[in-house]
Amino acid sequence: MTDIQFGLDTFGDVTVDADGERLSYAQVLRSLVDEIVLADSVGIDAIGVGEHHRDDYAVSAPEVVLAAAAGRTEQILLGTAVTVLSSDDPVRVFEKFATLDAVSNGRAEVTLGRGSFTESFPLYGLNLNDYEVLFEEKLDLFSALLDEGEVTWQGTIREPLRASQVYPKTESGRLRTWIGVGGSPESVVRAARYQIPMMLAIIGGSPERFVPYADLYRRALKQLELPELPIGVHSPGHIADTDEQAREELFPHFKVNRDRIGRERGWPPVSRAEFEAEADSGALFVGSPKTVAAKIAGTVRALGAQRFDLKYSNGTMPHENLLSSIGLYGSEVIPRVRELLA
């Protein structure tokens, strides 16, 4: 298992400076481009930038950030984590990422999903009562666009397409695409049916509990008589020189982020004990390079994954901590994981 790809994901969380003062959205976005440049320089395979429409995240147009990074990088794949397809137009999404693919010399990828927040729906004049049909039909149309030929399509949410072409075409003939899956069997089978690689968002609990979903995906592809496709994993974490340092750096920012979302969704405040449990045996990949590498290797083995993306941005954590984590991930963690999997 040496042909694994290793990526990073970020939502462009609005961070604080060394004095704890909140930074501007503009500064966070400039810092994010610098983080992508560093990731490219230390050999990380991919970056995924999330899309949100709320005040604790700076990125609402990830393809623009990725285009800026394209001009300053050479090798790294430039993608999303995720693009909220439900509240966007599939044709427009394809056009934007095909354009990004061209200007980045074939390095674009898009991860499609529903998103874990719903702020984009009222912003774009969409009814949340249509949540299911919006994603179903838009994914169906996007899947048809991936063949890059003439498209005839009809649904209930937009005007039909009749013998339509979408431009630009990609040089490779197919835009690199993933579907983000949170863990429902229906979503797993849907990804298989559309022949799109699956990215599992493992953000709580033991990663091993997702093994049945990985198995279901492979089984569904086989039953549909389709070729094997990659499975990816997205999980949060932070790396520092020692386990203790990593946990101490991460916890206060992790708590700010989790507690804010918890207040919105009716969850109790996260305790230090819960944080430690997630770090010990759950979905938090936090610690020294040795510790994080061992946990990634175990997760990749258990799920038979071909891609692992570490969500390195964590709430208000300062840019300097993020840069340090990126550097250790590229220079120490990834080589260790490759050795463990060899």
mmCIF file of C-alpha atoms in Angstrom:
data_model
loop_
_atom_site.group_PDB
_atom_site.id
_atom_site.type_symbol
_atom_site.label_atom_id
_atom_site.label_comp_id
_atom_site.label_asym_id
_atom_site.label_seq_id
_atom_site.Cartn_x
_atom_site.Cartn_y
_atom_site.Cartn_z
ATOM 1 C CA MET A 1 0.000 0.000 0.000
ATOM 2 C CA THR A 2 2.548 2.581 -1.104
ATOM 3 C CA ASP A 3 0.466 4.389 -3.747
ATOM 4 C CA ILE A 4 -1.562 6.301 -1.143
ATOM 5 C CA GLN A 5 -2.178 10.030 -1.631
ATOM 6 C CA PHE A 6 -1.886 12.343 1.357
ATOM 7 C CA GLY A 7 -3.757 15.623 1.441
ATOM 8 C CA LEU A 8 -4.755 18.471 3.689
ATOM 9 C CA ASP A 9 -8.183 20.048 4.136
ATOM 10 C CA THR A 10 -9.163 23.438 5.512
ATOM 11 C CA PHE A 11 -12.374 25.399 5.864
ATOM 12 C CA GLY A 12 -10.490 28.686 6.032
ATOM 13 C CA ASP A 13 -11.439 29.096 9.675
ATOM 14 C CA VAL A 14 -11.175 32.708 10.867
ATOM 15 C CA THR A 15 -8.097 32.660 13.101
ATOM 16 C CA VAL A 16 -6.580 34.829 15.801
ATOM 17 C CA ASP A 17 -3.132 36.384 16.022
ATOM 18 C CA ALA A 18 -0.524 35.760 18.739
ATOM 19 C CA ASP A 19 -2.388 38.149 21.061
ATOM 20 C CA GLY A 20 -5.722 36.405 20.548
ATOM 21 C CA GLU A 21 -7.155 39.143 18.310
ATOM 22 C CA ARG A 22 -9.453 38.009 15.489
ATOM 23 C CA LEU A 23 -7.949 38.530 12.043
ATOM 24 C CA SER A 24 -9.763 40.010 9.052
ATOM 25 C CA TYR A 25 -11.275 37.753 6.410
ATOM 26 C CA ALA A 26 -8.827 39.206 3.886
ATOM 27 C CA GLN A 27 -5.807 38.301 6.010
ATOM 28 C CA VAL A 28 -7.123 34.777 6.636
ATOM 29 C CA LEU A 29 -7.529 34.259 2.881
ATOM 30 C CA ARG A 30 -4.006 35.530 2.144
ATOM 31 C CA SER A 31 -2.638 33.276 4.867
ATOM 32 C CA LEU A 32 -4.521 30.314 3.411
ATOM 33 C CA VAL A 33 -2.786 30.773 0.058
ATOM 34 C CA ASP A 34 0.567 30.850 1.908
ATOM 35 C CA GLU A 35 -0.389 27.586 3.634
ATOM 36 C CA ILE A 36 -1.109 25.936 0.277
ATOM 37 C CA VAL A 37 2.251 27.135 -1.051
ATOM 38 C CA LEU A 38 4.014 25.573 1.956
ATOM 39 C CA ALA A 39 2.079 22.312 1.512
ATOM 40 C CA ASP A 40 3.220 22.150 -2.104
ATOM 41 C CA SER A 41 6.843 22.787 -1.127
ATOM 42 C CA VAL A 42 6.947 19.932 1.410
ATOM 43 C CA GLY A 43 5.491 17.399 -1.012
ATOM 44 C CA ILE A 44 1.883 17.078 0.135
ATOM 45 C CA ASP A 45 -0.245 15.588 -2.643
ATOM 46 C CA ALA A 46 -3.476 17.577 -2.373
ATOM 47 C CA ILE A 47 -5.296 20.440 -0.677
ATOM 48 C CA GLY A 48 -9.053 20.675 -0.160
ATOM 49 C CA VAL A 49 -10.650 24.048 0.639
ATOM 50 C CA GLY A 50 -14.155 24.015 2.086
ATOM 51 C CA GLU A 51 -17.087 26.249 1.150
ATOM 52 C CA HIS A 52 -19.079 28.008 3.875
ATOM 53 C CA HIS A 53 -21.298 31.060 4.138
ATOM 54 C CA ARG A 54 -21.009 32.063 7.822
ATOM 55 C CA ASP A 55 -18.899 34.421 9.894
ATOM 56 C CA ASP A 56 -16.491 31.868 11.403
ATOM 57 C CA TYR A 57 -15.136 30.764 7.994
ATOM 58 C CA ALA A 58 -13.523 33.045 5.416
ATOM 59 C CA VAL A 59 -13.990 30.924 2.292
ATOM 60 C CA SER A 60 -17.236 31.196 0.345
ATOM 61 C CA ALA A 61 -15.599 30.856 -3.107
ATOM 62 C CA PRO A 62 -12.935 28.138 -2.826
ATOM 63 C CA GLU A 63 -12.252 27.990 -6.567
ATOM 64 C CA VAL A 64 -10.993 31.606 -6.431
ATOM 65 C CA VAL A 65 -8.601 30.798 -3.584
ATOM 66 C CA LEU A 66 -7.431 27.706 -5.459
ATOM 67 C CA ALA A 67 -6.848 29.701 -8.639
ATOM 68 C CA ALA A 68 -4.670 32.123 -6.676
ATOM 69 C CA ALA A 69 -2.724 29.176 -5.281
ATOM 70 C CA ALA A 70 -2.388 27.613 -8.734
ATOM 71 C CA GLY A 71 -0.099 30.429 -9.821
ATOM 72 C CA ARG A 72 2.245 29.876 -6.862
ATOM 73 C CA THR A 73 2.416 26.071 -6.782
ATOM 74 C CA GLU A 74 3.732 23.305 -9.020
ATOM 75 C CA GLN A 75 2.553 19.837 -7.986
ATOM 76 C CA ILE A 76 -0.227 19.872 -5.396
ATOM 77 C CA LEU A 77 -3.774 18.913 -6.439
ATOM 78 C CA LEU A 78 -6.188 21.800 -5.869
ATOM 79 C CA GLY A 79 -9.654 20.772 -4.702
ATOM 80 C CA THR A 80 -12.561 21.383 -2.361
ATOM 81 C CA ALA A 81 -13.776 20.008 0.940
ATOM 82 C CA VAL A 82 -16.614 20.287 -0.074
ATOM 83 C CA THR A 83 -18.387 22.180 -2.849
ATOM 84 C CA VAL A 84 -22.019 22.509 -1.728
ATOM 85 C CA LEU A 85 -23.595 21.242 -4.926
ATOM 86 C CA SER A 86 -27.127 21.452 -3.511
ATOM 87 C CA SER A 87 -27.054 25.256 -3.540
ATOM 88 C CA ASP A 88 -25.004 25.764 -6.709
ATOM 89 C CA ASP A 89 -25.600 25.115 -10.393
ATOM 90 C CA PRO A 90 -23.916 21.927 -11.673
ATOM 91 C CA VAL A 91 -23.082 23.458 -15.055
ATOM 92 C CA ARG A 92 -21.454 26.471 -13.397
ATOM 93 C CA VAL A 93 -19.523 24.253 -10.979
ATOM 94 C CA PHE A 94 -18.201 22.185 -13.859
ATOM 95 C CA GLU A 95 -17.215 25.291 -15.840
ATOM 96 C CA LYS A 96 -15.342 26.802 -12.902
ATOM 97 C CA PHE A 97 -13.382 23.662 -12.063
ATOM 98 C CA ALA A 98 -12.625 22.832 -15.688
ATOM 99 C CA THR A 99 -11.192 26.356 -15.916
ATOM 100 C CA LEU A 100 -9.179 25.802 -12.731
ATOM 101 C CA ASP A 101 -7.939 22.537 -14.221
ATOM 102 C CA ALA A 102 -6.655 24.409 -17.261
ATOM 103 C CA VAL A 103 -4.855 27.212 -15.418
ATOM 104 C CA SER A 104 -3.317 24.743 -12.924
ATOM 105 C CA ASN A 105 -2.066 22.412 -15.669
ATOM 106 C CA GLY A 106 -4.438 19.566 -14.815
ATOM 107 C CA ARG A 107 -4.343 19.794 -11.018
ATOM 108 C CA ALA A 108 -7.998 20.566 -10.232
ATOM 109 C CA GLU A 109 -10.378 18.290 -8.372
ATOM 110 C CA VAL A 110 -13.786 18.850 -6.826
ATOM 111 C CA THR A 111 -15.454 17.092 -3.910
ATOM 112 C CA LEU A 112 -19.224 17.339 -4.114
ATOM 113 C CA GLY A 113 -21.431 17.269 -1.038
ATOM 114 C CA ARG A 114 -24.430 18.627 0.791
ATOM 115 C CA GLY A 115 -22.312 20.497 3.339
ATOM 116 C CA SER A 116 -22.869 20.352 7.074
ATOM 117 C CA PHE A 117 -24.391 23.854 7.276
ATOM 118 C CA THR A 118 -27.404 25.310 5.482
ATOM 119 C CA GLU A 119 -26.680 29.077 5.303
ATOM 120 C CA SER A 120 -26.205 28.939 1.523
ATOM 121 C CA PHE A 121 -29.821 27.915 0.889
ATOM 122 C CA PRO A 122 -31.567 31.151 1.965
ATOM 123 C CA LEU A 123 -28.690 33.218 0.530
ATOM 124 C CA TYR A 124 -29.335 31.758 -2.909
ATOM 125 C CA GLY A 125 -33.122 31.782 -2.623
ATOM 126 C CA LEU A 126 -33.506 28.019 -2.171
ATOM 127 C CA ASN A 127 -36.071 26.235 -0.038
ATOM 128 C CA LEU A 128 -34.686 23.858 2.599
ATOM 129 C CA ASN A 129 -37.744 21.691 2.050
ATOM 130 C CA ASP A 130 -36.129 20.772 -1.279
ATOM 131 C CA TYR A 131 -32.892 19.662 0.438
ATOM 132 C CA GLU A 132 -33.019 16.052 -0.791
ATOM 133 C CA VAL A 133 -34.213 16.606 -4.344
ATOM 134 C CA LEU A 134 -31.740 19.449 -4.899
ATOM 135 C CA PHE A 135 -28.751 17.226 -4.202
ATOM 136 C CA GLU A 136 -30.143 14.171 -5.973
ATOM 137 C CA GLU A 137 -30.958 15.960 -9.214
ATOM 138 C CA LYS A 138 -27.901 18.213 -9.262
ATOM 139 C CA LEU A 139 -25.594 15.264 -8.707
ATOM 140 C CA ASP A 140 -27.357 13.426 -11.514
ATOM 141 C CA LEU A 141 -26.745 16.349 -13.871
ATOM 142 C CA PHE A 142 -23.130 16.820 -12.758
ATOM 143 C CA SER A 143 -22.473 13.131 -13.363
ATOM 144 C CA ALA A 144 -23.731 13.526 -16.929
ATOM 145 C CA LEU A 145 -21.404 16.496 -17.456
ATOM 146 C CA LEU A 146 -18.345 14.461 -16.455
ATOM 147 C CA ASP A 147 -18.339 12.604 -19.788
ATOM 148 C CA GLU A 148 -17.695 16.017 -21.437
ATOM 149 C CA GLY A 149 -19.928 15.231 -24.395
ATOM 150 C CA GLU A 150 -23.331 16.391 -25.541
ATOM 151 C CA VAL A 151 -25.757 16.453 -22.590
ATOM 152 C CA THR A 152 -29.506 15.987 -22.647
ATOM 153 C CA TRP A 153 -30.988 16.066 -19.151
ATOM 154 C CA GLN A 154 -34.320 16.764 -17.480
ATOM 155 C CA GLY A 155 -35.354 17.087 -13.849
ATOM 156 C CA THR A 156 -37.747 19.111 -11.695
ATOM 157 C CA ILE A 157 -35.463 21.816 -10.259
ATOM 158 C CA ARG A 158 -34.290 23.668 -13.392
ATOM 159 C CA GLU A 159 -34.930 23.957 -17.090
ATOM 160 C CA PRO A 160 -33.824 20.886 -19.072
ATOM 161 C CA LEU A 161 -30.700 20.671 -21.201
ATOM 162 C CA ARG A 162 -31.131 19.497 -24.788
ATOM 163 C CA ALA A 163 -28.063 18.421 -26.764
ATOM 164 C CA SER A 164 -25.995 20.946 -24.811
ATOM 165 C CA GLN A 165 -22.223 21.295 -24.658
ATOM 166 C CA VAL A 166 -20.345 22.736 -21.668
ATOM 167 C CA TYR A 167 -16.988 24.461 -21.981
ATOM 168 C CA PRO A 168 -14.062 24.399 -21.447
ATOM 169 C CA LYS A 169 -13.315 20.724 -21.892
ATOM 170 C CA THR A 170 -10.482 19.344 -19.771
ATOM 171 C CA GLU A 171 -7.272 18.166 -21.392
ATOM 172 C CA SER A 172 -7.539 14.776 -19.657
ATOM 173 C CA GLY A 173 -11.146 14.265 -20.721
ATOM 174 C CA ARG A 174 -12.567 13.960 -17.204
ATOM 175 C CA LEU A 175 -12.573 16.306 -14.231
ATOM 176 C CA ARG A 176 -11.168 14.638 -11.098
ATOM 177 C CA THR A 177 -14.213 14.308 -8.807
ATOM 178 C CA TRP A 178 -15.079 12.892 -5.366
ATOM 179 C CA ILE A 179 -18.339 12.640 -3.427
ATOM 180 C CA GLY A 180 -18.162 13.536 0.253
ATOM 181 C CA VAL A 181 -20.040 11.008 2.405
ATOM 182 C CA GLY A 182 -20.880 11.412 6.080
ATOM 183 C CA GLY A 183 -21.810 7.821 6.762
ATOM 184 C CA SER A 184 -25.268 6.894 5.478
ATOM 185 C CA PRO A 185 -25.554 3.658 3.452
ATOM 186 C CA GLU A 186 -27.705 5.440 0.866
ATOM 187 C CA SER A 187 -24.935 7.991 0.226
ATOM 188 C CA VAL A 188 -22.358 5.226 -0.131
ATOM 189 C CA VAL A 189 -24.422 3.332 -2.726
ATOM 190 C CA ARG A 190 -25.180 6.580 -4.585
ATOM 191 C CA ALA A 191 -21.454 7.298 -4.951
ATOM 192 C CA ALA A 192 -20.942 3.824 -6.380
ATOM 193 C CA ARG A 193 -23.895 4.156 -8.749
ATOM 194 C CA TYR A 194 -22.471 7.360 -10.224
ATOM 195 C CA GLN A 195 -18.992 5.814 -10.450
ATOM 196 C CA ILE A 196 -17.411 8.617 -8.400
ATOM 197 C CA PRO A 197 -14.691 8.013 -5.769
ATOM 198 C CA MET A 198 -15.936 8.334 -2.172
ATOM 199 C CA MET A 199 -14.443 10.623 0.475
ATOM 200 C CA LEU A 200 -15.528 9.553 3.980
ATOM 201 C CA ALA A 201 -15.801 12.406 6.476
ATOM 202 C CA ILE A 202 -14.705 10.781 9.757
ATOM 203 C CA ILE A 203 -15.008 13.546 12.339
ATOM 204 C CA GLY A 204 -16.051 11.672 15.481
ATOM 205 C CA GLY A 205 -15.711 8.225 17.002
ATOM 206 C CA SER A 206 -13.360 5.433 16.014
ATOM 207 C CA PRO A 207 -12.375 5.450 12.326
ATOM 208 C CA GLU A 208 -12.804 1.667 12.321
ATOM 209 C CA ARG A 209 -16.583 2.080 12.615
ATOM 210 C CA PHE A 210 -16.522 3.233 8.979
ATOM 211 C CA VAL A 211 -15.145 -0.096 7.741
ATOM 212 C CA PRO A 212 -18.678 -1.362 6.860
ATOM 213 C CA TYR A 213 -19.183 1.709 4.642
ATOM 214 C CA ALA A 214 -15.921 1.082 2.790
ATOM 215 C CA ASP A 215 -16.916 -2.551 2.348
ATOM 216 C CA LEU A 216 -20.395 -1.551 1.152
ATOM 217 C CA TYR A 217 -18.913 0.803 -1.450
ATOM 218 C CA ARG A 218 -16.636 -1.895 -2.856
ATOM 219 C CA ARG A 219 -19.479 -4.419 -2.802
ATOM 220 C CA ALA A 220 -21.843 -2.024 -4.579
ATOM 221 C CA LEU A 221 -19.289 -1.362 -7.323
ATOM 222 C CA LYS A 222 -18.825 -5.091 -7.790
ATOM 223 C CA GLN A 223 -22.569 -5.790 -7.952
ATOM 224 C CA LEU A 224 -22.973 -2.989 -10.487
ATOM 225 C CA GLU A 225 -20.123 -4.572 -12.481
ATOM 226 C CA LEU A 226 -18.087 -1.383 -12.253
ATOM 227 C CA PRO A 227 -14.311 -1.060 -11.782
ATOM 228 C CA GLU A 228 -12.806 -0.444 -8.342
ATOM 229 C CA LEU A 229 -12.575 3.224 -7.362
ATOM 230 C CA PRO A 230 -10.587 5.048 -4.658
ATOM 231 C CA ILE A 231 -11.829 5.592 -1.116
ATOM 232 C CA GLY A 232 -10.597 8.616 0.799
ATOM 233 C CA VAL A 233 -10.725 9.679 4.442
ATOM 234 C CA HIS A 234 -11.078 13.231 5.808
ATOM 235 C CA SER A 235 -10.378 13.705 9.540
ATOM 236 C CA PRO A 236 -9.321 16.609 11.777
ATOM 237 C CA GLY A 237 -6.010 16.831 13.579
ATOM 238 C CA HIS A 238 -2.909 18.765 14.530
ATOM 239 C CA ILE A 239 0.784 17.908 14.674
ATOM 240 C CA ALA A 240 3.522 19.292 16.928
ATOM 241 C CA ASP A 241 6.879 18.064 18.194
ATOM 242 C CA THR A 242 5.342 16.115 21.092
ATOM 243 C CA ASP A 243 1.949 14.626 21.907
ATOM 244 C CA GLU A 244 1.537 16.966 24.870
ATOM 245 C CA GLN A 245 2.372 20.077 22.850
ATOM 246 C CA ALA A 246 -0.017 19.112 20.043
ATOM 247 C CA ARG A 247 -2.915 18.544 22.431
ATOM 248 C CA GLU A 248 -2.266 21.732 24.390
ATOM 249 C CA GLU A 249 -2.102 23.784 21.193
ATOM 250 C CA LEU A 250 -5.225 22.241 19.735
ATOM 251 C CA PHE A 251 -7.668 21.971 22.633
ATOM 252 C CA PRO A 252 -8.636 25.633 23.256
ATOM 253 C CA HIS A 253 -9.272 26.295 19.556
ATOM 254 C CA PHE A 254 -11.009 22.961 19.045
ATOM 255 C CA LYS A 255 -13.291 23.789 21.974
ATOM 256 C CA VAL A 256 -14.175 27.272 20.689
ATOM 257 C CA ASN A 257 -15.186 25.816 17.335
ATOM 258 C CA ARG A 258 -17.050 22.780 18.665
ATOM 259 C CA ASP A 259 -18.890 24.735 21.368
ATOM 260 C CA ARG A 260 -20.098 27.335 18.910
ATOM 261 C CA ILE A 261 -21.544 24.686 16.624
ATOM 262 C CA GLY A 262 -22.885 22.898 19.696
ATOM 263 C CA ARG A 263 -24.822 25.973 20.812
ATOM 264 C CA GLU A 264 -26.462 26.119 17.402
ATOM 265 C CA ARG A 265 -27.341 22.416 17.398
ATOM 266 C CA GLY A 266 -28.173 21.803 21.047
ATOM 267 C CA TRP A 267 -25.001 19.947 22.069
ATOM 268 C CA PRO A 268 -23.405 20.417 25.508
ATOM 269 C CA PRO A 269 -19.969 22.078 25.724
ATOM 270 C CA VAL A 270 -17.115 19.699 24.903
ATOM 271 C CA SER A 271 -15.043 18.637 27.921
ATOM 272 C CA ARG A 272 -11.321 18.037 28.092
ATOM 273 C CA ALA A 273 -12.054 14.360 28.810
ATOM 274 C CA GLU A 274 -14.096 14.057 25.588
ATOM 275 C CA PHE A 275 -11.288 15.735 23.662
ATOM 276 C CA GLU A 276 -8.708 13.347 25.130
ATOM 277 C CA ALA A 277 -10.887 10.344 24.257
ATOM 278 C CA GLU A 278 -11.173 11.491 20.624
ATOM 279 C CA ALA A 279 -7.404 12.006 20.533
ATOM 280 C CA ASP A 280 -6.713 8.595 22.092
ATOM 281 C CA SER A 281 -9.041 6.394 20.071
ATOM 282 C CA GLY A 282 -11.416 8.569 18.054
ATOM 283 C CA ALA A 283 -11.267 10.688 14.935
ATOM 284 C CA LEU A 284 -8.763 13.321 16.149
ATOM 285 C CA PHE A 285 -5.337 12.775 14.610
ATOM 286 C CA VAL A 286 -3.390 14.865 17.103
ATOM 287 C CA GLY A 287 0.110 14.370 18.470
ATOM 288 C CA SER A 288 3.740 14.014 17.480
ATOM 289 C CA PRO A 289 4.659 12.923 13.938
ATOM 290 C CA LYS A 290 5.213 9.372 15.206
ATOM 291 C CA THR A 291 1.814 9.207 16.924
ATOM 292 C CA VAL A 292 -0.136 10.724 14.038
ATOM 293 C CA ALA A 293 1.644 8.562 11.455
ATOM 294 C CA ALA A 294 0.783 5.375 13.334
ATOM 295 C CA LYS A 295 -2.877 6.386 13.598
ATOM 296 C CA ILE A 296 -3.111 7.302 9.909
ATOM 297 C CA ALA A 297 -1.470 4.020 8.874
ATOM 298 C CA GLY A 298 -3.933 2.059 11.007
ATOM 299 C CA THR A 299 -6.914 3.904 9.537
ATOM 300 C CA VAL A 300 -5.723 3.495 5.941
ATOM 301 C CA ARG A 301 -5.144 -0.224 6.492
ATOM 302 C CA ALA A 302 -8.514 -0.786 8.177
ATOM 303 C CA LEU A 303 -10.525 0.939 5.442
ATOM 304 C CA GLY A 304 -8.359 -0.002 2.478
ATOM 305 C CA ALA A 305 -8.197 3.708 1.676
ATOM 306 C CA GLN A 306 -6.204 5.214 -1.171
ATOM 307 C CA ARG A 307 -6.280 8.793 0.159
ATOM 308 C CA PHE A 308 -6.010 10.413 3.578
ATOM 309 C CA ASP A 309 -6.737 14.116 4.092
ATOM 310 C CA LEU A 310 -5.902 15.759 7.424
ATOM 311 C CA LYS A 311 -8.159 18.719 8.227
ATOM 312 C CA TYR A 312 -5.400 20.836 9.689
ATOM 313 C CA SER A 313 -7.394 24.025 10.348
ATOM 314 C CA ASN A 314 -9.069 23.947 13.742
ATOM 315 C CA GLY A 315 -11.221 26.860 14.772
ATOM 316 C CA THR A 316 -9.260 29.930 15.796
ATOM 317 C CA MET A 317 -5.811 28.269 15.829
ATOM 318 C CA PRO A 318 -3.190 30.828 14.697
ATOM 319 C CA HIS A 319 -1.599 30.723 11.267
ATOM 320 C CA GLU A 320 1.853 30.024 12.745
ATOM 321 C CA ASN A 321 0.617 26.808 14.384
ATOM 322 C CA LEU A 322 -1.001 25.770 11.116
ATOM 323 C CA LEU A 323 2.237 26.324 9.197
ATOM 324 C CA SER A 324 4.168 24.237 11.712
ATOM 325 C CA SER A 325 1.620 21.415 11.498
ATOM 326 C CA ILE A 326 1.744 21.462 7.681
ATOM 327 C CA GLY A 327 5.535 21.306 7.715
ATOM 328 C CA LEU A 328 5.627 18.316 10.059
ATOM 329 C CA TYR A 329 2.898 16.527 8.097
ATOM 330 C CA GLY A 330 4.827 16.799 4.859
ATOM 331 C CA SER A 331 8.368 16.266 6.103
ATOM 332 C CA GLU A 332 7.850 13.683 8.857
ATOM 333 C CA VAL A 333 4.350 12.186 9.019
ATOM 334 C CA ILE A 334 3.851 11.226 5.380
ATOM 335 C CA PRO A 335 7.260 9.488 5.020
ATOM 336 C CA ARG A 336 6.586 7.569 8.260
ATOM 337 C CA VAL A 337 3.173 6.432 7.064
ATOM 338 C CA ARG A 338 4.612 5.252 3.762
ATOM 339 C CA GLU A 339 7.232 3.222 5.654
ATOM 340 C CA LEU A 340 4.580 1.696 7.913
ATOM 341 C CA LEU A 341 2.433 0.715 4.938
ATOM 342 C CA ALA A 342 5.277 -0.591 2.776
#
